Amino acid sequence: MKITLEALNKHFGKVKAVNNLDLEIGDGEFVALLGPSGCGKTTTLLMLAGIYKPTSGHIRFDDRVVNRLLPKERNIGMVFQSYALYPHMSTFDNITYPLKLKKVRRGEMKERAQKAADMMGIGELLDRRPAQLSGGQQQRVALARALVKEPAILLFDEPLSNLDAKLRLRMRGEIKRLQEDLGVTAVYVTHDQVEAMTMASRIAVMNYGVLQTYGAPNQLYDHPDTLFVAGFIGAPPMNFLETRFEERDDGFYLRSQALEIRIPDERGVLAKQNGAPQQVIMGIRPEDITIVAEPEGDFRAEVYLIEPLGREDLVTFKFGDEEIRALAPAPFGGRIGETIFLKLDKEKVHLFNPETEVSSFKER
């Protein structure tokens, strides 16, 4: 089922939780709503579910406006962060509770509950109560309860937040595979950018109730439209440095007190065409910085901190009053206090207007 949000607003008094949101989610698509706490992502999800009514704007499922429909009339399944299982009920009763409300006959309930439970790998646990289940098993019960309704839309509200790291990784894969197998439209709320990047076909990044950008994970990572998106997506996060953008006879340069680099002409021309100011914020991801011998280096910096990450080490360097972080193959051979030469991948440099926070490479 296709979902369309048109000029959607939700206000709580003077607080604009969701502000003029336009979004289109294709039939069978998996879309993540991503952003920090208070950005409006859960409020948007609750409006989709019918739990909140919009202050203004429209929600369409296919071509039907559903603003006034009750949750039970929307053919949705929802999975919450807290699982919301009834502790006094068995797994079977928890899964079939939505069917009981619809007065589905007992035989059909048993058949659909067993099918949903088998799909989630808990077919043999139907007689147990939630207290007798692990966290992962409880999450599967919540998913089976959402699936047993055979919904047209699945809504997820940070469903993996209460699981340990290993189980989160496994459940991410299971949910993504399940959604692809069923072909059901899914909207997934999370503040974890790794979850969003690995699971969703498109990501809607929100901040203060406003949609910042909407696109495929690789597009958001490689070509962030705004300073906020660039800093929010990516782990470890992008480095930002205040620099001057200068055009000279032989090309385009970025300069600060401790750094001067020439950027590719085509990127300089694009930034100029987009009205990049003299003072810009340069962004560069840690993986786009390499440690080199002196003749090849763009600048020298002092090793300030080394953080082992396993396969790689995250190294913080200081140069002048600036800091910059780079990823180096482990084990990093340098020592704290040592001077190292660094080289930036000029094709991966980003420029942002410090006033508008919009990328100078964003296509207008």
mmCIF file of C-alpha atoms in Angstrom:
data_model
loop_
_atom_site.group_PDB
_atom_site.id
_atom_site.type_symbol
_atom_site.label_atom_id
_atom_site.label_comp_id
_atom_site.label_asym_id
_atom_site.label_seq_id
_atom_site.Cartn_x
_atom_site.Cartn_y
_atom_site.Cartn_z
ATOM 1 C CA MET A 1 0.000 0.000 0.000
ATOM 2 C CA LYS A 2 1.286 3.456 -0.919
ATOM 3 C CA ILE A 3 1.481 6.121 1.817
ATOM 4 C CA THR A 4 1.390 9.855 1.072
ATOM 5 C CA LEU A 5 1.790 12.613 3.652
ATOM 6 C CA GLU A 6 0.715 16.049 2.423
ATOM 7 C CA ALA A 7 1.620 19.222 4.365
ATOM 8 C CA LEU A 8 1.239 17.223 7.584
ATOM 9 C CA ASN A 9 1.354 19.149 10.866
ATOM 10 C CA LYS A 10 1.020 18.163 14.504
ATOM 11 C CA HIS A 11 1.134 20.869 17.161
ATOM 12 C CA PHE A 12 0.995 20.462 20.930
ATOM 13 C CA GLY A 13 0.147 23.989 22.029
ATOM 14 C CA LYS A 14 2.988 26.155 20.738
ATOM 15 C CA VAL A 15 5.245 23.183 20.072
ATOM 16 C CA LYS A 16 5.399 22.126 16.414
ATOM 17 C CA ALA A 17 6.186 18.429 16.777
ATOM 18 C CA VAL A 18 5.768 17.849 13.016
ATOM 19 C CA ASN A 19 5.995 20.837 10.711
ATOM 20 C CA ASN A 20 4.673 20.795 7.142
ATOM 21 C CA LEU A 21 5.831 17.269 6.315
ATOM 22 C CA ASP A 22 5.548 16.025 2.720
ATOM 23 C CA LEU A 23 6.552 12.407 2.197
ATOM 24 C CA GLU A 24 5.720 9.613 -0.234
ATOM 25 C CA ILE A 25 6.324 5.936 0.577
ATOM 26 C CA GLY A 26 5.921 3.459 -2.250
ATOM 27 C CA ASP A 27 3.913 0.245 -2.138
ATOM 28 C CA GLY A 28 6.054 -2.459 -0.512
ATOM 29 C CA GLU A 29 8.833 -0.029 0.406
ATOM 30 C CA PHE A 30 10.785 -0.077 3.695
ATOM 31 C CA VAL A 31 11.293 3.511 4.893
ATOM 32 C CA ALA A 32 13.064 4.602 8.067
ATOM 33 C CA LEU A 33 12.213 7.781 9.967
ATOM 34 C CA LEU A 34 15.546 8.789 11.485
ATOM 35 C CA GLY A 35 16.524 11.554 13.872
ATOM 36 C CA PRO A 36 17.393 12.477 17.461
ATOM 37 C CA SER A 37 14.922 12.436 20.339
ATOM 38 C CA GLY A 38 12.213 15.051 19.899
ATOM 39 C CA CYS A 39 12.613 15.310 16.109
ATOM 40 C CA GLY A 40 9.003 14.271 15.364
ATOM 41 C CA LYS A 41 9.558 10.766 14.007
ATOM 42 C CA THR A 42 7.403 8.916 16.585
ATOM 43 C CA THR A 43 4.696 11.586 16.372
ATOM 44 C CA THR A 44 4.587 10.997 12.613
ATOM 45 C CA LEU A 45 4.303 7.242 13.157
ATOM 46 C CA LEU A 46 1.466 7.684 15.671
ATOM 47 C CA MET A 47 -0.420 9.823 13.158
ATOM 48 C CA LEU A 48 -0.003 7.044 10.589
ATOM 49 C CA ALA A 49 -1.384 4.610 13.154
ATOM 50 C CA GLY A 50 -4.365 6.831 13.946
ATOM 51 C CA ILE A 51 -3.377 7.270 17.597
ATOM 52 C CA TYR A 52 -2.721 10.996 17.025
ATOM 53 C CA LYS A 53 -4.916 13.141 14.796
ATOM 54 C CA PRO A 54 -3.075 15.658 12.596
ATOM 55 C CA THR A 55 -3.460 19.351 13.354
ATOM 56 C CA SER A 56 -3.627 19.878 9.592
ATOM 57 C CA GLY A 57 -2.655 18.166 6.353
ATOM 58 C CA HIS A 58 -3.598 14.791 4.903
ATOM 59 C CA ILE A 59 -2.568 11.165 5.269
ATOM 60 C CA ARG A 60 -3.391 8.975 2.276
ATOM 61 C CA PHE A 61 -3.249 5.185 2.062
ATOM 62 C CA ASP A 62 -3.212 4.665 -1.690
ATOM 63 C CA ASP A 63 -5.739 7.311 -2.801
ATOM 64 C CA ARG A 64 -7.873 7.264 0.349
ATOM 65 C CA VAL A 65 -7.585 10.000 2.991
ATOM 66 C CA VAL A 66 -7.486 8.213 6.374
ATOM 67 C CA ASN A 67 -7.268 11.182 8.777
ATOM 68 C CA ARG A 68 -10.574 10.318 10.427
ATOM 69 C CA LEU A 69 -10.232 6.535 10.433
ATOM 70 C CA LEU A 70 -9.761 4.764 13.767
ATOM 71 C CA PRO A 71 -6.607 2.630 14.200
ATOM 72 C CA LYS A 72 -8.594 -0.604 13.867
ATOM 73 C CA GLU A 73 -9.951 0.606 10.499
ATOM 74 C CA ARG A 74 -6.540 1.262 8.924
ATOM 75 C CA ASN A 75 -5.326 -2.331 8.377
ATOM 76 C CA ILE A 76 -1.992 -1.737 10.088
ATOM 77 C CA GLY A 77 0.236 -3.810 12.342
ATOM 78 C CA MET A 78 2.370 -2.023 14.918
ATOM 79 C CA VAL A 79 5.401 -3.169 16.908
ATOM 80 C CA PHE A 80 6.384 -1.060 19.919
ATOM 81 C CA GLN A 81 9.674 -0.569 21.733
ATOM 82 C CA SER A 82 8.151 -2.014 24.941
ATOM 83 C CA TYR A 83 6.614 -5.058 23.154
ATOM 84 C CA ALA A 84 3.337 -4.315 25.079
ATOM 85 C CA LEU A 85 2.609 -7.974 25.859
ATOM 86 C CA TYR A 86 -0.048 -8.951 28.413
ATOM 87 C CA PRO A 87 1.868 -10.732 31.220
ATOM 88 C CA HIS A 88 -1.093 -12.896 32.308
ATOM 89 C CA MET A 89 -1.700 -14.223 28.775
ATOM 90 C CA SER A 90 0.046 -17.031 26.929
ATOM 91 C CA THR A 91 1.997 -16.427 23.740
ATOM 92 C CA PHE A 92 -0.977 -17.762 21.784
ATOM 93 C CA ASP A 93 -3.414 -15.384 23.491
ATOM 94 C CA ASN A 94 -1.077 -12.413 22.988
ATOM 95 C CA ILE A 95 -0.695 -13.176 19.302
ATOM 96 C CA THR A 96 -4.405 -13.744 18.694
ATOM 97 C CA TYR A 97 -5.657 -10.792 20.745
ATOM 98 C CA PRO A 98 -6.235 -8.580 17.654
ATOM 99 C CA LEU A 99 -8.197 -11.431 16.059
ATOM 100 C CA LYS A 100 -10.391 -11.812 19.129
ATOM 101 C CA LEU A 101 -11.328 -8.137 18.859
ATOM 102 C CA LYS A 102 -12.377 -8.822 15.261
ATOM 103 C CA LYS A 103 -14.348 -11.893 16.397
ATOM 104 C CA VAL A 104 -12.431 -14.245 14.089
ATOM 105 C CA ARG A 105 -13.556 -17.855 14.562
ATOM 106 C CA ARG A 106 -11.417 -20.054 16.814
ATOM 107 C CA GLY A 107 -10.223 -22.450 14.123
ATOM 108 C CA GLU A 108 -8.982 -19.664 11.879
ATOM 109 C CA MET A 109 -7.305 -17.982 14.855
ATOM 110 C CA LYS A 110 -5.326 -21.138 15.635
ATOM 111 C CA GLU A 111 -4.255 -21.524 12.030
ATOM 112 C CA ARG A 112 -3.151 -17.909 11.611
ATOM 113 C CA ALA A 113 -1.415 -17.799 15.007
ATOM 114 C CA GLN A 114 0.567 -20.956 14.268
ATOM 115 C CA LYS A 115 1.565 -19.624 10.848
ATOM 116 C CA ALA A 116 2.737 -16.279 12.279
ATOM 117 C CA ALA A 117 4.546 -17.970 15.179
ATOM 118 C CA ASP A 118 6.288 -20.441 12.869
ATOM 119 C CA MET A 119 7.342 -17.572 10.628
ATOM 120 C CA MET A 120 8.988 -15.927 13.664
ATOM 121 C CA GLY A 121 10.552 -19.160 14.933
ATOM 122 C CA ILE A 122 8.457 -19.398 18.112
ATOM 123 C CA GLY A 123 5.937 -22.013 16.996
ATOM 124 C CA GLU A 124 6.763 -24.250 19.961
ATOM 125 C CA LEU A 125 6.351 -21.476 22.556
ATOM 126 C CA LEU A 126 2.628 -20.770 22.196
ATOM 127 C CA ASP A 127 1.809 -22.037 25.704
ATOM 128 C CA ARG A 128 4.396 -19.886 27.519
ATOM 129 C CA ARG A 129 3.778 -16.551 29.181
ATOM 130 C CA PRO A 130 5.990 -13.476 28.556
ATOM 131 C CA ALA A 131 7.910 -13.954 31.847
ATOM 132 C CA GLN A 132 9.060 -17.348 30.558
ATOM 133 C CA LEU A 133 10.477 -15.858 27.350
ATOM 134 C CA SER A 134 13.761 -14.112 26.585
ATOM 135 C CA GLY A 135 13.820 -10.548 25.293
ATOM 136 C CA GLY A 136 14.321 -11.760 21.738
ATOM 137 C CA GLN A 137 11.450 -14.210 22.026
ATOM 138 C CA GLN A 138 9.172 -11.483 23.398
ATOM 139 C CA GLN A 139 10.088 -9.316 20.438
ATOM 140 C CA ARG A 140 9.149 -12.151 18.099
ATOM 141 C CA VAL A 141 5.777 -12.506 19.861
ATOM 142 C CA ALA A 142 5.143 -8.790 19.292
ATOM 143 C CA LEU A 143 6.050 -9.189 15.616
ATOM 144 C CA ALA A 144 3.822 -12.252 15.254
ATOM 145 C CA ARG A 145 0.931 -10.327 16.824
ATOM 146 C CA ALA A 146 1.392 -7.578 14.223
ATOM 147 C CA LEU A 147 1.629 -10.083 11.367
ATOM 148 C CA VAL A 148 -1.355 -12.223 12.362
ATOM 149 C CA LYS A 149 -3.663 -9.394 11.290
ATOM 150 C CA GLU A 150 -2.225 -9.693 7.758
ATOM 151 C CA PRO A 151 -1.800 -5.907 7.598
ATOM 152 C CA ALA A 152 -1.193 -3.787 4.513
ATOM 153 C CA ILE A 153 1.252 -1.604 6.493
ATOM 154 C CA LEU A 154 3.726 -2.459 9.271
ATOM 155 C CA LEU A 155 4.759 0.296 11.692
ATOM 156 C CA PHE A 156 7.817 -0.120 13.928
ATOM 157 C CA ASP A 157 8.559 2.205 16.860
ATOM 158 C CA GLU A 158 12.215 1.559 17.829
ATOM 159 C CA PRO A 159 11.494 -2.161 18.282
ATOM 160 C CA LEU A 160 15.093 -3.255 18.910
ATOM 161 C CA SER A 161 16.141 -0.682 21.521
ATOM 162 C CA ASN A 162 15.742 -3.086 24.454
ATOM 163 C CA LEU A 163 17.824 -5.890 22.954
ATOM 164 C CA ASP A 164 21.542 -6.536 23.379
ATOM 165 C CA ALA A 165 23.896 -5.719 20.504
ATOM 166 C CA LYS A 166 24.214 -9.280 19.156
ATOM 167 C CA LEU A 167 20.462 -9.885 19.179
ATOM 168 C CA ARG A 168 19.800 -6.461 17.595
ATOM 169 C CA LEU A 169 22.067 -7.408 14.708
ATOM 170 C CA ARG A 170 20.223 -10.701 14.189
ATOM 171 C CA MET A 171 16.749 -9.154 14.475
ATOM 172 C CA ARG A 172 17.660 -6.411 11.984
ATOM 173 C CA GLY A 173 18.304 -9.044 9.376
ATOM 174 C CA GLU A 174 15.193 -11.036 10.258
ATOM 175 C CA ILE A 175 12.872 -8.028 10.080
ATOM 176 C CA LYS A 176 14.326 -6.871 6.772
ATOM 177 C CA ARG A 177 14.053 -10.345 5.231
ATOM 178 C CA LEU A 178 10.509 -10.760 6.588
ATOM 179 C CA GLN A 179 9.402 -7.441 5.092
ATOM 180 C CA GLU A 180 10.907 -8.328 1.710
ATOM 181 C CA ASP A 181 9.291 -11.777 1.710
ATOM 182 C CA LEU A 182 5.851 -10.383 2.599
ATOM 183 C CA GLY A 183 6.111 -7.364 0.306
ATOM 184 C CA VAL A 184 4.323 -5.252 2.910
ATOM 185 C CA THR A 185 4.904 -1.478 3.217
ATOM 186 C CA ALA A 186 6.950 -0.744 6.352
ATOM 187 C CA VAL A 187 7.737 2.452 8.265
ATOM 188 C CA TYR A 188 10.483 2.085 10.862
ATOM 189 C CA VAL A 189 11.240 4.735 13.505
ATOM 190 C CA THR A 190 14.759 4.774 14.945
ATOM 191 C CA HIS A 191 17.420 7.103 16.325
ATOM 192 C CA ASP A 192 20.106 4.566 15.366
ATOM 193 C CA GLN A 193 21.554 5.521 12.000
ATOM 194 C CA VAL A 194 23.142 2.070 11.581
ATOM 195 C CA GLU A 195 19.681 0.455 11.793
ATOM 196 C CA ALA A 196 18.318 2.923 9.261
ATOM 197 C CA MET A 197 21.245 2.513 6.857
ATOM 198 C CA THR A 198 21.220 -1.297 6.923
ATOM 199 C CA MET A 199 17.450 -1.907 6.825
ATOM 200 C CA ALA A 200 15.695 0.818 4.837
ATOM 201 C CA SER A 201 15.432 1.348 1.096
ATOM 202 C CA ARG A 202 15.001 5.082 1.799
ATOM 203 C CA ILE A 203 15.585 7.212 4.887
ATOM 204 C CA ALA A 204 13.699 10.337 5.956
ATOM 205 C CA VAL A 205 15.932 12.355 8.296
ATOM 206 C CA MET A 206 14.032 14.687 10.640
ATOM 207 C CA ASN A 207 15.071 17.380 13.101
ATOM 208 C CA TYR A 208 12.824 19.670 15.169
ATOM 209 C CA GLY A 209 9.794 18.357 13.295
ATOM 210 C CA VAL A 210 11.182 19.309 9.882
ATOM 211 C CA LEU A 211 12.193 16.882 7.129
ATOM 212 C CA GLN A 212 15.887 17.462 6.440
ATOM 213 C CA THR A 213 16.369 15.050 3.553
ATOM 214 C CA TYR A 214 14.848 11.923 2.021
ATOM 215 C CA GLY A 215 16.723 9.427 -0.056
ATOM 216 C CA ALA A 216 18.591 6.140 -0.369
ATOM 217 C CA PRO A 217 21.152 5.348 2.370
ATOM 218 C CA ASN A 218 24.183 5.648 0.081
ATOM 219 C CA GLN A 219 22.929 8.964 -1.300
ATOM 220 C CA LEU A 220 22.575 10.428 2.197
ATOM 221 C CA TYR A 221 25.999 9.147 3.224
ATOM 222 C CA ASP A 222 27.957 10.171 0.120
ATOM 223 C CA HIS A 223 26.085 13.386 -0.757
ATOM 224 C CA PRO A 224 24.492 14.883 2.394
ATOM 225 C CA ASP A 225 22.307 17.888 1.631
ATOM 226 C CA THR A 226 22.812 19.661 4.951
ATOM 227 C CA LEU A 227 25.323 20.023 7.761
ATOM 228 C CA PHE A 228 22.939 18.231 10.137
ATOM 229 C CA VAL A 229 22.586 15.196 7.863
ATOM 230 C CA ALA A 230 26.344 15.052 7.295
ATOM 231 C CA GLY A 231 27.010 15.020 11.031
ATOM 232 C CA PHE A 232 24.180 12.688 11.991
ATOM 233 C CA ILE A 233 24.799 9.922 9.446
ATOM 234 C CA GLY A 234 28.076 8.069 9.686
ATOM 235 C CA ALA A 235 30.006 6.418 12.506
ATOM 236 C CA PRO A 236 32.472 7.722 13.428
ATOM 237 C CA PRO A 237 30.998 11.090 12.442
ATOM 238 C CA MET A 238 32.268 13.467 9.790
ATOM 239 C CA ASN A 239 34.995 15.980 10.657
ATOM 240 C CA PHE A 240 34.112 19.669 10.285
ATOM 241 C CA LEU A 241 36.615 22.512 9.884
ATOM 242 C CA GLU A 242 36.071 26.232 9.361
ATOM 243 C CA THR A 243 37.886 27.282 6.175
ATOM 244 C CA ARG A 244 38.002 29.970 3.495
ATOM 245 C CA PHE A 245 36.889 29.106 -0.036
ATOM 246 C CA GLU A 246 39.202 30.866 -2.490
ATOM 247 C CA GLU A 247 39.406 30.986 -6.273
ATOM 248 C CA ARG A 248 42.855 31.620 -7.740
ATOM 249 C CA ASP A 249 44.251 31.633 -11.261
ATOM 250 C CA ASP A 250 45.216 27.962 -11.040
ATOM 251 C CA GLY A 251 42.112 26.609 -9.286
ATOM 252 C CA PHE A 252 40.026 26.492 -6.100
ATOM 253 C CA TYR A 253 41.423 26.242 -2.576
ATOM 254 C CA LEU A 254 40.321 25.724 1.006
ATOM 255 C CA ARG A 255 42.455 27.470 3.589
ATOM 256 C CA SER A 256 42.620 27.819 7.352
ATOM 257 C CA GLN A 257 45.438 28.860 9.687
ATOM 258 C CA ALA A 258 46.941 25.365 9.652
ATOM 259 C CA LEU A 259 45.671 23.914 6.364
ATOM 260 C CA GLU A 260 45.607 24.675 2.651
ATOM 261 C CA ILE A 261 44.347 22.225 0.021
ATOM 262 C CA ARG A 262 43.318 22.481 -3.600
ATOM 263 C CA ILE A 263 39.995 20.840 -4.461
ATOM 264 C CA PRO A 264 39.074 19.440 -7.913
ATOM 265 C CA ASP A 265 38.102 22.140 -10.396
ATOM 266 C CA GLU A 266 34.664 20.637 -11.136
ATOM 267 C CA ARG A 267 33.763 20.713 -7.438
ATOM 268 C CA GLY A 268 35.058 24.242 -7.075
ATOM 269 C CA VAL A 269 33.032 25.384 -10.089
ATOM 270 C CA LEU A 270 29.890 23.731 -8.684
ATOM 271 C CA ALA A 271 30.398 25.395 -5.296
ATOM 272 C CA LYS A 272 30.902 28.757 -7.005
ATOM 273 C CA GLN A 273 27.772 28.295 -9.121
ATOM 274 C CA ASN A 274 25.815 27.478 -5.963
ATOM 275 C CA GLY A 275 26.957 30.709 -4.340
ATOM 276 C CA ALA A 276 29.372 29.291 -1.783
ATOM 277 C CA PRO A 277 30.498 32.122 0.535
ATOM 278 C CA GLN A 278 34.121 32.884 1.372
ATOM 279 C CA GLN A 279 33.743 31.375 4.839
ATOM 280 C CA VAL A 280 32.623 27.738 4.552
ATOM 281 C CA ILE A 281 32.542 24.645 6.721
ATOM 282 C CA MET A 282 34.589 21.853 5.223
ATOM 283 C CA GLY A 283 33.541 18.270 5.969
ATOM 284 C CA ILE A 284 35.599 15.117 5.528
ATOM 285 C CA ARG A 285 34.868 11.608 6.806
ATOM 286 C CA PRO A 286 37.536 9.788 8.886
ATOM 287 C CA GLU A 287 37.843 7.007 6.280
ATOM 288 C CA ASP A 288 38.735 9.604 3.615
ATOM 289 C CA ILE A 289 41.907 10.655 5.449
ATOM 290 C CA THR A 290 45.088 8.605 5.017
ATOM 291 C CA ILE A 291 48.474 8.621 6.717
ATOM 292 C CA VAL A 292 51.273 9.151 4.195
ATOM 293 C CA ALA A 293 54.957 9.943 3.852
ATOM 294 C CA GLU A 294 55.948 13.616 4.017
ATOM 295 C CA PRO A 295 56.135 14.422 0.263
ATOM 296 C CA GLU A 296 52.580 13.184 -0.327
ATOM 297 C CA GLY A 297 50.966 14.850 2.692
ATOM 298 C CA ASP A 298 48.581 17.801 2.651
ATOM 299 C CA PHE A 299 49.530 18.835 6.191
ATOM 300 C CA ARG A 300 51.210 17.589 9.348
ATOM 301 C CA ALA A 301 49.405 16.866 12.606
ATOM 302 C CA GLU A 302 50.214 15.538 16.056
ATOM 303 C CA VAL A 303 48.798 12.242 17.314
ATOM 304 C CA TYR A 304 46.536 13.140 20.246
ATOM 305 C CA LEU A 305 44.457 10.007 20.942
ATOM 306 C CA ILE A 306 44.312 6.408 19.671
ATOM 307 C CA GLU A 307 41.066 4.411 20.044
ATOM 308 C CA PRO A 308 41.252 0.733 18.976
ATOM 309 C CA LEU A 309 38.086 -0.436 17.181
ATOM 310 C CA GLY A 310 39.264 -3.928 16.274
ATOM 311 C CA ARG A 311 39.920 -4.047 12.549
ATOM 312 C CA GLU A 312 40.708 -0.297 12.556
ATOM 313 C CA ASP A 313 41.954 2.341 14.977
ATOM 314 C CA LEU A 314 40.306 5.748 15.286
ATOM 315 C CA VAL A 315 43.093 8.296 15.640
ATOM 316 C CA THR A 316 42.537 11.892 16.738
ATOM 317 C CA PHE A 317 45.084 14.396 15.437
ATOM 318 C CA LYS A 318 45.712 17.993 16.453
ATOM 319 C CA PHE A 319 47.061 20.700 14.165
ATOM 320 C CA GLY A 320 47.025 24.331 15.238
ATOM 321 C CA ASP A 321 43.781 24.851 17.145
ATOM 322 C CA GLU A 322 41.976 22.156 15.138
ATOM 323 C CA GLU A 323 41.243 18.468 15.664
ATOM 324 C CA ILE A 324 40.602 15.864 13.006
ATOM 325 C CA ARG A 325 39.877 12.114 13.248
ATOM 326 C CA ALA A 326 41.063 9.464 10.836
ATOM 327 C CA LEU A 327 40.590 5.707 10.548
ATOM 328 C CA ALA A 328 43.841 3.769 10.263
ATOM 329 C CA PRO A 329 44.373 0.018 9.753
ATOM 330 C CA ALA A 330 45.035 -1.694 13.079
ATOM 331 C CA PRO A 331 47.421 -1.741 14.745
ATOM 332 C CA PHE A 332 48.248 1.935 14.284
ATOM 333 C CA GLY A 333 52.017 2.291 14.451
ATOM 334 C CA GLY A 334 52.165 5.897 15.620
ATOM 335 C CA ARG A 335 52.638 7.128 19.180
ATOM 336 C CA ILE A 336 50.854 9.891 21.072
ATOM 337 C CA GLY A 337 52.766 13.138 20.567
ATOM 338 C CA GLU A 338 54.308 12.015 17.277
ATOM 339 C CA THR A 339 53.944 14.200 14.173
ATOM 340 C CA ILE A 340 52.273 12.477 11.208
ATOM 341 C CA PHE A 341 51.546 13.611 7.648
ATOM 342 C CA LEU A 342 47.944 13.335 6.483
ATOM 343 C CA LYS A 343 46.357 13.383 3.036
ATOM 344 C CA LEU A 344 42.693 14.134 2.289
ATOM 345 C CA ASP A 345 40.699 12.550 -0.524
ATOM 346 C CA LYS A 346 39.767 15.790 -2.317
ATOM 347 C CA GLU A 347 36.899 14.087 -4.190
ATOM 348 C CA LYS A 348 35.272 13.323 -0.830
ATOM 349 C CA VAL A 349 35.492 16.849 0.633
ATOM 350 C CA HIS A 350 32.137 18.487 1.446
ATOM 351 C CA LEU A 351 31.393 22.219 1.760
ATOM 352 C CA PHE A 352 28.541 23.763 3.752
ATOM 353 C CA ASN A 353 27.269 27.315 4.036
ATOM 354 C CA PRO A 354 27.678 28.212 7.747
ATOM 355 C CA GLU A 355 24.500 30.342 7.722
ATOM 356 C CA THR A 356 22.062 28.136 5.819
ATOM 357 C CA GLU A 357 23.905 24.852 6.626
ATOM 358 C CA VAL A 358 23.115 23.703 3.073
ATOM 359 C CA SER A 359 25.719 21.848 1.027
ATOM 360 C CA SER A 360 27.505 23.914 -1.599
ATOM 361 C CA PHE A 361 27.508 20.783 -3.771
ATOM 362 C CA LYS A 362 23.747 20.233 -3.567
ATOM 363 C CA GLU A 363 22.174 20.285 -6.990
ATOM 364 C CA ARG A 364 19.780 23.218 -7.230
#
